mmCIF file of C-alpha atoms in Angstrom:
data_model
loop_
_atom_site.group_PDB
_atom_site.id
_atom_site.type_symbol
_atom_site.label_atom_id
_atom_site.label_comp_id
_atom_site.label_asym_id
_atom_site.label_seq_id
_atom_site.Cartn_x
_atom_site.Cartn_y
_atom_site.Cartn_z
ATOM 1 C CA UNK A 27 117.551 118.046 123.522
ATOM 2 C CA UNK A 28 114.321 117.103 125.271
ATOM 3 C CA UNK A 29 112.699 119.696 127.628
ATOM 4 C CA UNK A 30 113.040 118.014 131.158
ATOM 5 C CA UNK A 31 110.670 120.610 132.541
ATOM 6 C CA UNK A 32 107.688 118.642 131.152
ATOM 7 C CA UNK A 33 107.844 116.452 134.291
ATOM 8 C CA UNK A 34 105.881 117.747 137.318
ATOM 9 C CA UNK A 35 107.179 116.214 140.361
ATOM 10 C CA UNK A 36 105.618 117.178 143.830
ATOM 11 C CA UNK A 37 107.870 116.073 146.631
ATOM 12 C CA UNK A 38 105.254 116.889 149.193
ATOM 13 C CA UNK A 39 102.658 114.661 147.624
ATOM 14 C CA UNK A 40 101.663 111.310 148.805
ATOM 15 C CA UNK A 41 101.330 110.027 145.136
ATOM 16 C CA UNK A 42 104.337 107.782 144.458
ATOM 17 C CA UNK A 43 106.983 109.355 142.518
ATOM 18 C CA UNK A 44 106.877 106.668 139.809
ATOM 19 C CA UNK A 45 103.155 107.513 139.266
ATOM 20 C CA UNK A 46 103.991 111.183 139.066
ATOM 21 C CA UNK A 47 106.604 110.473 136.271
ATOM 22 C CA UNK A 48 103.995 108.447 134.453
ATOM 23 C CA UNK A 49 101.299 111.028 134.750
ATOM 24 C CA UNK A 50 103.656 113.735 133.500
ATOM 25 C CA UNK A 51 104.143 111.785 130.288
ATOM 26 C CA UNK A 52 100.573 111.020 129.875
ATOM 27 C CA UNK A 53 99.559 114.693 130.549
ATOM 28 C CA UNK A 54 102.069 115.558 127.920
ATOM 29 C CA UNK A 55 100.410 113.299 125.426
ATOM 30 C CA UNK A 56 97.029 114.509 126.226
ATOM 31 C CA UNK A 57 97.745 118.182 125.954
ATOM 32 C CA UNK A 58 99.731 117.804 122.826
ATOM 33 C CA UNK A 59 103.183 118.756 123.982
ATOM 34 C CA UNK A 60 104.309 115.073 123.267
ATOM 35 C CA UNK A 61 103.813 113.677 119.964
ATOM 36 C CA UNK A 62 103.957 110.322 118.278
ATOM 37 C CA UNK A 63 107.590 109.197 117.621
ATOM 38 C CA UNK A 64 108.989 111.967 119.952
ATOM 39 C CA UNK A 65 111.929 110.925 121.987
ATOM 40 C CA UNK A 66 111.633 111.558 125.777
ATOM 41 C CA UNK A 67 114.389 111.945 128.369
ATOM 42 C CA UNK A 68 116.262 108.878 129.265
ATOM 43 C CA UNK A 69 116.034 107.282 132.705
ATOM 44 C CA UNK A 70 119.364 108.688 133.914
ATOM 45 C CA UNK A 71 118.409 112.276 132.756
ATOM 46 C CA UNK A 72 115.187 112.218 134.690
ATOM 47 C CA UNK A 73 116.756 110.652 137.694
ATOM 48 C CA UNK A 74 119.541 113.321 137.726
ATOM 49 C CA UNK A 75 117.273 116.332 137.011
ATOM 50 C CA UNK A 76 114.586 115.508 139.577
ATOM 51 C CA UNK A 77 116.692 113.760 142.262
ATOM 52 C CA UNK A 78 114.757 110.648 141.888
ATOM 53 C CA UNK A 79 116.168 107.107 142.244
ATOM 54 C CA UNK A 80 116.882 105.308 139.060
ATOM 55 C CA UNK A 81 114.560 102.439 140.091
ATOM 56 C CA UNK A 82 111.733 104.969 140.425
ATOM 57 C CA UNK A 83 112.069 106.259 136.926
ATOM 58 C CA UNK A 84 112.716 102.773 135.571
ATOM 59 C CA UNK A 85 109.517 101.419 137.201
ATOM 60 C CA UNK A 86 107.556 104.313 135.549
ATOM 61 C CA UNK A 87 109.007 103.722 132.269
ATOM 62 C CA UNK A 88 108.499 99.964 132.451
ATOM 63 C CA UNK A 89 104.799 100.344 133.374
ATOM 64 C CA UNK A 90 104.320 102.759 130.348
ATOM 65 C CA UNK A 91 106.164 100.283 128.046
ATOM 66 C CA UNK A 92 103.670 97.541 129.239
ATOM 67 C CA UNK A 93 100.795 99.820 128.227
ATOM 68 C CA UNK A 94 102.529 100.489 124.957
ATOM 69 C CA UNK A 95 102.591 104.216 125.547
ATOM 70 C CA UNK A 96 106.299 104.246 124.987
ATOM 71 C CA UNK A 97 108.833 102.058 123.264
ATOM 72 C CA UNK A 98 112.460 101.854 123.921
ATOM 73 C CA UNK A 99 114.909 101.600 120.829
ATOM 74 C CA UNK A 100 118.202 99.946 121.573
ATOM 75 C CA UNK A 101 120.971 102.503 121.574
ATOM 76 C CA UNK A 102 118.672 105.439 120.783
ATOM 77 C CA UNK A 103 116.275 105.833 123.833
ATOM 78 C CA UNK A 104 112.698 106.078 124.600
ATOM 79 C CA UNK A 105 110.011 107.305 122.271
ATOM 80 C CA UNK A 106 106.149 107.923 122.415
ATOM 81 C CA UNK A 107 104.383 105.126 120.808
ATOM 82 C CA UNK A 108 100.811 106.010 121.220
ATOM 83 C CA UNK A 109 98.938 109.406 121.274
ATOM 84 C CA UNK A 110 95.248 108.200 121.511
ATOM 85 C CA UNK A 111 95.211 106.571 124.862
ATOM 86 C CA UNK A 112 91.655 105.558 124.376
ATOM 87 C CA UNK A 113 92.830 103.188 121.696
ATOM 88 C CA UNK A 114 93.592 99.644 122.980
ATOM 89 C CA UNK A 115 95.529 98.240 119.801
ATOM 90 C CA UNK A 116 97.728 99.811 117.297
ATOM 91 C CA UNK A 117 98.206 98.147 113.883
ATOM 92 C CA UNK A 118 100.313 98.831 110.969
ATOM 93 C CA UNK A 119 98.754 97.431 107.745
ATOM 94 C CA UNK A 120 101.547 97.246 105.124
ATOM 95 C CA UNK A 121 100.563 96.447 101.491
ATOM 96 C CA UNK A 122 102.501 96.407 98.278
ATOM 97 C CA UNK A 123 100.204 98.572 96.149
ATOM 98 C CA UNK A 124 96.941 100.458 96.450
ATOM 99 C CA UNK A 125 94.124 98.669 94.506
ATOM 100 C CA UNK A 126 90.565 98.103 94.733
ATOM 101 C CA UNK A 127 91.116 94.462 96.095
ATOM 102 C CA UNK A 128 93.652 95.685 98.664
ATOM 103 C CA UNK A 129 91.328 98.441 99.886
ATOM 104 C CA UNK A 130 88.408 95.862 100.157
ATOM 105 C CA UNK A 131 90.647 93.721 102.483
ATOM 106 C CA UNK A 132 91.806 96.795 104.458
ATOM 107 C CA UNK A 133 88.246 98.291 104.984
ATOM 108 C CA UNK A 134 86.961 94.875 106.108
ATOM 109 C CA UNK A 135 89.804 94.453 108.382
ATOM 110 C CA UNK A 136 89.397 97.886 110.092
ATOM 111 C CA UNK A 137 85.566 97.356 110.348
ATOM 112 C CA UNK A 138 86.007 94.043 111.980
ATOM 113 C CA UNK A 139 88.344 95.169 114.459
ATOM 114 C CA UNK A 140 86.017 97.969 115.704
ATOM 115 C CA UNK A 141 86.565 101.321 117.416
ATOM 116 C CA UNK A 142 89.157 100.301 119.912
ATOM 117 C CA UNK A 143 91.845 99.878 117.291
ATOM 118 C CA UNK A 144 93.890 102.353 115.159
ATOM 119 C CA UNK A 145 95.121 100.990 111.880
ATOM 120 C CA UNK A 146 97.736 102.930 109.964
ATOM 121 C CA UNK A 147 98.081 102.003 106.189
ATOM 122 C CA UNK A 148 101.375 102.089 104.621
ATOM 123 C CA UNK A 149 102.547 101.120 100.904
ATOM 124 C CA UNK A 150 105.888 99.987 99.799
ATOM 125 C CA UNK A 151 105.054 99.647 96.034
ATOM 126 C CA UNK A 152 106.682 96.203 95.737
ATOM 127 C CA UNK A 153 110.160 97.861 96.420
ATOM 128 C CA UNK A 154 112.153 95.648 98.786
ATOM 129 C CA UNK A 155 114.327 98.679 100.072
ATOM 130 C CA UNK A 156 111.234 100.685 100.820
ATOM 131 C CA UNK A 157 109.710 97.792 102.512
ATOM 132 C CA UNK A 158 112.686 97.207 104.808
ATOM 133 C CA UNK A 159 112.936 100.903 105.654
ATOM 134 C CA UNK A 160 109.337 101.076 106.836
ATOM 135 C CA UNK A 161 109.811 98.159 109.049
ATOM 136 C CA UNK A 162 112.975 99.409 110.398
ATOM 137 C CA UNK A 163 111.467 102.685 111.289
ATOM 138 C CA UNK A 164 108.174 101.368 112.714
ATOM 139 C CA UNK A 165 109.011 98.007 114.094
ATOM 140 C CA UNK A 166 108.591 99.232 117.650
ATOM 141 C CA UNK A 167 105.584 101.389 117.487
ATOM 142 C CA UNK A 168 102.813 98.874 117.026
ATOM 143 C CA UNK A 169 101.141 96.144 118.658
ATOM 144 C CA UNK A 170 100.476 94.176 115.523
ATOM 145 C CA UNK A 171 101.793 94.100 111.995
ATOM 146 C CA UNK A 172 99.788 92.951 109.042
ATOM 147 C CA UNK A 173 102.071 92.450 106.056
ATOM 148 C CA UNK A 174 101.280 91.530 102.389
ATOM 149 C CA UNK A 175 104.831 90.372 101.090
ATOM 150 C CA UNK A 176 104.816 90.889 97.313
ATOM 151 C CA UNK A 177 108.151 92.245 95.808
ATOM 152 C CA UNK A 178 109.736 92.974 92.375
ATOM 153 C CA UNK A 179 113.169 92.787 91.052
ATOM 154 C CA UNK A 180 114.932 95.166 88.654
ATOM 155 C CA UNK A 181 113.381 93.414 85.542
ATOM 156 C CA UNK A 182 109.774 94.250 87.035
ATOM 157 C CA UNK A 183 109.300 90.523 87.671
ATOM 158 C CA UNK A 184 107.425 89.170 90.693
ATOM 159 C CA UNK A 185 110.072 87.614 93.106
ATOM 160 C CA UNK A 186 110.349 85.762 96.280
ATOM 161 C CA UNK A 187 111.460 86.986 99.682
ATOM 162 C CA UNK A 188 115.245 87.587 99.625
ATOM 163 C CA UNK A 189 117.402 87.053 102.818
ATOM 164 C CA UNK A 190 117.142 90.835 103.495
ATOM 165 C CA UNK A 191 113.483 90.900 103.217
ATOM 166 C CA UNK A 192 113.196 87.918 105.505
ATOM 167 C CA UNK A 193 115.452 89.483 107.894
ATOM 168 C CA UNK A 194 113.321 92.586 108.019
ATOM 169 C CA UNK A 195 110.190 90.549 108.547
ATOM 170 C CA UNK A 196 111.867 88.251 111.253
ATOM 171 C CA UNK A 197 112.636 91.503 113.108
ATOM 172 C CA UNK A 198 108.975 91.664 114.030
ATOM 173 C CA UNK A 199 108.113 89.531 117.101
ATOM 174 C CA UNK A 200 106.069 86.490 115.751
ATOM 175 C CA UNK A 201 103.297 87.178 118.134
ATOM 176 C CA UNK A 202 102.726 90.534 116.592
ATOM 177 C CA UNK A 203 102.928 89.449 113.026
ATOM 178 C CA UNK A 204 100.299 88.431 110.548
ATOM 179 C CA UNK A 205 101.340 87.631 107.041
ATOM 180 C CA UNK A 206 98.515 88.040 104.441
ATOM 181 C CA UNK A 207 97.962 86.910 100.776
ATOM 182 C CA UNK A 208 101.169 84.829 100.672
ATOM 183 C CA UNK A 209 102.544 81.923 102.704
ATOM 184 C CA UNK A 210 105.976 82.403 104.219
ATOM 185 C CA UNK A 211 106.768 78.897 105.540
ATOM 186 C CA UNK A 212 110.000 79.992 107.191
ATOM 187 C CA UNK A 213 107.919 81.766 110.043
ATOM 188 C CA UNK A 214 107.196 80.077 113.293
ATOM 189 C CA UNK A 215 103.626 78.983 114.343
ATOM 190 C CA UNK A 216 103.421 81.965 116.518
ATOM 191 C CA UNK A 217 102.901 84.144 113.493
ATOM 192 C CA UNK A 218 99.570 84.394 111.846
ATOM 193 C CA UNK A 219 99.128 83.451 108.185
ATOM 194 C CA UNK A 220 96.178 83.993 105.809
ATOM 195 C CA UNK A 221 97.199 83.212 102.239
ATOM 196 C CA UNK A 222 96.355 82.342 98.722
ATOM 197 C CA UNK A 223 98.111 79.442 96.749
ATOM 198 C CA UNK A 224 98.329 81.108 93.351
ATOM 199 C CA UNK A 225 99.237 77.989 91.443
ATOM 200 C CA UNK A 226 96.712 75.607 92.965
ATOM 201 C CA UNK A 227 93.947 78.194 93.150
ATOM 202 C CA UNK A 228 93.655 78.925 89.288
ATOM 203 C CA UNK A 229 94.334 75.129 88.461
ATOM 204 C CA UNK A 230 91.447 74.054 90.657
ATOM 205 C CA UNK A 231 89.098 76.949 89.524
ATOM 206 C CA UNK A 232 89.701 76.021 85.810
ATOM 207 C CA UNK A 233 89.250 72.385 86.519
ATOM 208 C CA UNK A 234 85.933 73.161 88.126
ATOM 209 C CA UNK A 235 84.855 74.928 84.926
ATOM 210 C CA UNK A 236 86.301 72.424 82.549
ATOM 211 C CA UNK A 237 82.940 71.371 81.236
ATOM 212 C CA UNK A 238 82.519 74.890 79.712
ATOM 213 C CA UNK A 239 86.078 75.399 78.843
ATOM 214 C CA UNK A 240 86.406 72.385 76.640
ATOM 215 C CA UNK A 241 84.051 73.971 74.165
ATOM 216 C CA UNK A 242 86.634 76.857 73.353
ATOM 217 C CA UNK A 243 89.305 76.216 70.742
ATOM 218 C CA UNK A 244 92.079 78.049 72.415
ATOM 219 C CA UNK A 245 92.499 79.840 75.868
ATOM 220 C CA UNK A 246 94.548 82.945 76.202
ATOM 221 C CA UNK A 247 96.073 84.004 79.541
ATOM 222 C CA UNK A 248 96.757 87.682 79.406
ATOM 223 C CA UNK A 249 99.542 87.816 82.071
ATOM 224 C CA UNK A 250 101.605 91.227 82.182
ATOM 225 C CA UNK A 251 105.127 89.976 81.790
ATOM 226 C CA UNK A 252 106.529 93.269 83.077
ATOM 227 C CA UNK A 253 104.531 95.515 85.359
ATOM 228 C CA UNK A 254 104.986 98.170 88.017
ATOM 229 C CA UNK A 255 103.103 95.874 90.268
ATOM 230 C CA UNK A 256 103.793 92.328 89.088
ATOM 231 C CA UNK A 257 101.680 89.397 89.701
ATOM 232 C CA UNK A 258 102.852 86.076 91.239
ATOM 233 C CA UNK A 259 104.228 83.674 88.654
ATOM 234 C CA UNK A 260 102.226 80.918 90.126
ATOM 235 C CA UNK A 261 99.233 82.133 88.202
ATOM 236 C CA UNK A 262 101.013 81.199 84.987
ATOM 237 C CA UNK A 263 102.255 77.904 86.436
ATOM 238 C CA UNK A 264 98.696 76.834 87.367
ATOM 239 C CA UNK A 265 97.179 77.873 84.084
ATOM 240 C CA UNK A 266 99.897 75.935 82.066
ATOM 241 C CA UNK A 267 99.424 72.864 84.176
ATOM 242 C CA UNK A 268 95.510 72.913 83.563
ATOM 243 C CA UNK A 269 96.040 73.260 79.808
ATOM 244 C CA UNK A 270 98.678 70.633 79.428
ATOM 245 C CA UNK A 271 96.814 68.156 81.686
ATOM 246 C CA UNK A 272 93.570 68.602 79.665
ATOM 247 C CA UNK A 273 95.451 68.887 76.244
ATOM 248 C CA UNK A 274 94.005 72.327 75.626
ATOM 249 C CA UNK A 275 95.445 74.715 73.069
ATOM 250 C CA UNK A 276 96.656 77.875 74.734
ATOM 251 C CA UNK A 277 98.874 80.971 74.434
ATOM 252 C CA UNK A 278 100.212 83.597 77.017
ATOM 253 C CA UNK A 279 100.040 87.123 76.031
ATOM 254 C CA UNK A 280 101.590 90.193 77.637
ATOM 255 C CA UNK A 281 98.602 92.449 77.153
ATOM 256 C CA UNK A 282 95.456 93.061 75.017
ATOM 257 C CA UNK A 283 96.796 94.799 71.891
ATOM 258 C CA UNK A 284 94.921 97.183 69.604
ATOM 259 C CA UNK A 285 93.464 95.335 66.816
ATOM 260 C CA UNK A 286 93.539 91.888 68.407
ATOM 261 C CA UNK A 287 93.071 88.938 66.006
ATOM 262 C CA UNK A 288 89.827 87.807 67.717
ATOM 263 C CA UNK A 289 88.574 84.375 66.501
ATOM 264 C CA UNK A 290 85.280 82.664 67.300
ATOM 265 C CA UNK A 291 85.410 80.387 70.247
ATOM 266 C CA UNK A 292 88.637 81.932 71.819
ATOM 267 C CA UNK A 293 88.639 82.289 75.606
ATOM 268 C CA UNK A 294 90.597 85.057 77.314
ATOM 269 C CA UNK A 295 91.586 84.864 81.082
ATOM 270 C CA UNK A 296 92.359 88.456 82.035
ATOM 271 C CA UNK A 297 94.493 89.671 85.121
ATOM 272 C CA UNK A 298 94.488 93.473 84.681
ATOM 273 C CA UNK A 299 91.496 95.779 84.718
ATOM 274 C CA UNK A 300 92.819 97.799 81.701
ATOM 275 C CA UNK A 301 93.193 94.744 79.670
ATOM 276 C CA UNK A 302 89.631 93.672 80.476
ATOM 277 C CA UNK A 303 88.214 97.004 79.347
ATOM 278 C CA UNK A 304 90.260 96.999 76.030
ATOM 279 C CA UNK A 305 89.069 93.312 75.238
ATOM 280 C CA UNK A 306 85.328 94.069 75.981
ATOM 281 C CA UNK A 307 85.548 97.175 73.737
ATOM 282 C CA UNK A 308 86.975 95.235 70.787
ATOM 283 C CA UNK A 309 84.426 92.399 71.192
ATOM 284 C CA UNK A 310 81.627 94.887 71.177
ATOM 285 C CA UNK A 311 83.147 96.838 68.262
ATOM 286 C CA UNK A 312 83.179 93.670 66.241
ATOM 287 C CA UNK A 313 79.537 92.899 67.354
ATOM 288 C CA UNK A 314 80.718 89.639 68.957
ATOM 289 C CA UNK A 315 78.700 88.375 71.869
ATOM 290 C CA UNK A 316 80.450 87.707 75.111
ATOM 291 C CA UNK A 317 79.866 84.169 76.317
ATOM 292 C CA UNK A 318 78.772 82.946 72.973
ATOM 293 C CA UNK A 319 81.345 84.035 70.444
ATOM 294 C CA UNK A 320 84.245 85.100 72.826
ATOM 295 C CA UNK A 321 84.672 83.800 76.308
ATOM 296 C CA UNK A 322 86.036 86.031 79.189
ATOM 297 C CA UNK A 323 87.128 85.162 82.627
ATOM 298 C CA UNK A 324 88.578 87.948 84.867
ATOM 299 C CA UNK A 325 90.943 87.542 87.797
ATOM 300 C CA UNK A 326 89.730 88.924 91.081
ATOM 301 C CA UNK A 327 86.026 90.024 91.580
ATOM 302 C CA UNK A 328 84.683 93.557 91.932
ATOM 303 C CA UNK A 329 81.202 94.835 92.313
ATOM 304 C CA UNK A 330 81.426 96.320 88.656
ATOM 305 C CA UNK A 331 82.355 92.880 87.253
ATOM 306 C CA UNK A 332 79.270 91.348 88.920
ATOM 307 C CA UNK A 333 77.133 94.193 87.595
ATOM 308 C CA UNK A 334 78.523 93.587 83.862
ATOM 309 C CA UNK A 335 78.109 89.838 84.180
ATOM 310 C CA UNK A 336 81.735 89.012 83.942
ATOM 311 C CA UNK A 337 82.750 85.475 84.887
ATOM 312 C CA UNK A 338 85.635 85.707 87.559
ATOM 313 C CA UNK A 339 88.128 83.562 89.496
ATOM 314 C CA UNK A 340 88.675 85.174 92.930
ATOM 315 C CA UNK A 341 89.870 84.852 96.433
ATOM 316 C CA UNK A 342 87.363 86.126 98.980
ATOM 317 C CA UNK A 343 88.675 89.528 100.023
ATOM 318 C CA UNK A 344 86.197 90.076 102.648
ATOM 319 C CA UNK A 345 87.026 86.705 104.276
ATOM 320 C CA UNK A 346 90.722 87.573 104.148
ATOM 321 C CA UNK A 347 90.159 90.840 106.112
ATOM 322 C CA UNK A 348 87.876 89.252 108.616
ATOM 323 C CA UNK A 349 90.243 86.421 109.345
ATOM 324 C CA UNK A 350 93.127 88.650 110.030
ATOM 325 C CA UNK A 351 91.109 90.724 112.358
ATOM 326 C CA UNK A 352 89.901 87.728 114.144
ATOM 327 C CA UNK A 353 93.407 86.725 114.868
ATOM 328 C CA UNK A 354 94.103 90.021 116.698
ATOM 329 C CA UNK A 355 90.757 90.055 118.527
ATOM 330 C CA UNK A 356 91.110 86.342 119.801
ATOM 331 C CA UNK A 357 94.750 86.849 120.295
ATOM 332 C CA UNK A 358 95.268 83.714 118.283
ATOM 333 C CA UNK A 359 97.725 83.128 115.419
ATOM 334 C CA UNK A 360 96.760 80.462 112.971
ATOM 335 C CA UNK A 361 97.383 79.395 109.397
ATOM 336 C CA UNK A 362 94.504 79.922 107.086
ATOM 337 C CA UNK A 363 94.196 78.904 103.303
ATOM 338 C CA UNK A 364 91.757 81.593 102.072
ATOM 339 C CA UNK A 365 88.954 80.429 99.982
ATOM 340 C CA UNK A 366 89.207 80.890 96.170
ATOM 341 C CA UNK A 367 86.091 80.669 93.905
ATOM 342 C CA UNK A 368 85.050 80.347 90.381
ATOM 343 C CA UNK A 369 81.884 82.587 89.799
ATOM 344 C CA UNK A 370 80.124 81.698 86.627
ATOM 345 C CA UNK A 371 78.342 84.650 85.034
ATOM 346 C CA UNK A 372 77.430 85.692 81.476
ATOM 347 C CA UNK A 373 80.827 86.032 79.851
ATOM 348 C CA UNK A 374 81.641 82.311 79.613
#
C-alpha cells in the first residue's frame, strides 16, 4: 500500500492545493522516495486522506500527466513515468537483436536527439511473445517508441507480423510510434516509418554491379536458413530475381563449410560475419586472390570491412538513425525509404 504521508499539504498556505499535490509528487521524485514505475495513491485516496476535493486532486494529476511525469493505467492506477525531470523526451528503442549494425543506428539516433532526451534500449531477440510483453509493460511510460519489427517462428525462419504482433504495435498511439528497418503498411500515416526494401535493395545493387558480376561463372548466396536471428527472406527473393533475369548460374548455401569446393571465378555473397571470416581464411589458405580468383560481396558495411577492402551492399545505418531522430525533433512522422548502396572495393 502506498504511503500517503508523502504529501505535504499546508492548509494555511496561499499556494493552491492542486499545486501542493503536484509539488509533493515532484519533490518525492527529486529526493528519491518515488521511483520509476512506482504506483502513487489514487485520486480518491488522496482526496479522502487530506480532505481535498476530488476536482483538486484530479487537476493536479491531470497536469502531471500532461508533463508526462505520471501515467494512468486503466484498471490499475497512476504510476511514475519520469524520474529525471530535466529530460524533455523519453524514448523506448526496441530492437530484435544486439549487433554492430543495430548499435550504429542506436548511437546515431541518441547523438542526433541530443542531451534533452532519455533513450532506453530494450531487446526482444526476435521472439514475438517477449516483444508483446515488453510493449504491454512499457506502453504508457514513454513519449515515443522506435521499433524494429523482425520476428522468428518455431522453425527459426524470419516471419511477418502476426495479428498478435500487430495488436501489440497498434496499442501504441500512432503519433508516438516510429517503425524502423521494415515497412508496416497497415499503420496510419501518423506513425513514422524509415525502412529497407530487402527484395528491391539487393536486386538493384546487383544490377548496378552487373558489368563486373557477369565475369563470374557462378554466384553463391550464403543465406543462413536457420538462425537464432533470422534474416528477411526478401534478400533471397531479390537475389534469385537478379540471377534469373540475367541468366546467371547461381546456388544458395546455408553457410560456409569447412573445406569448401572453391573454384576460380566463383562469387560469394555473404550475409553473416562468421561466414565472411571462414571464407576469407579458406581463400587465403589456398593462395587465391580476392577480387581476381574469388569474388566476395558482404551484406551490411562495417569499418573493418572498409579497412580490409571488402566490397559491400549496405543500407545507410547512420542515415536511418538520423531520420528517426529528426521525426521526433521536428514532431513530424513521415515515410522514408532508406538509401541502400553498392560499395565497390577490392574483393570483387
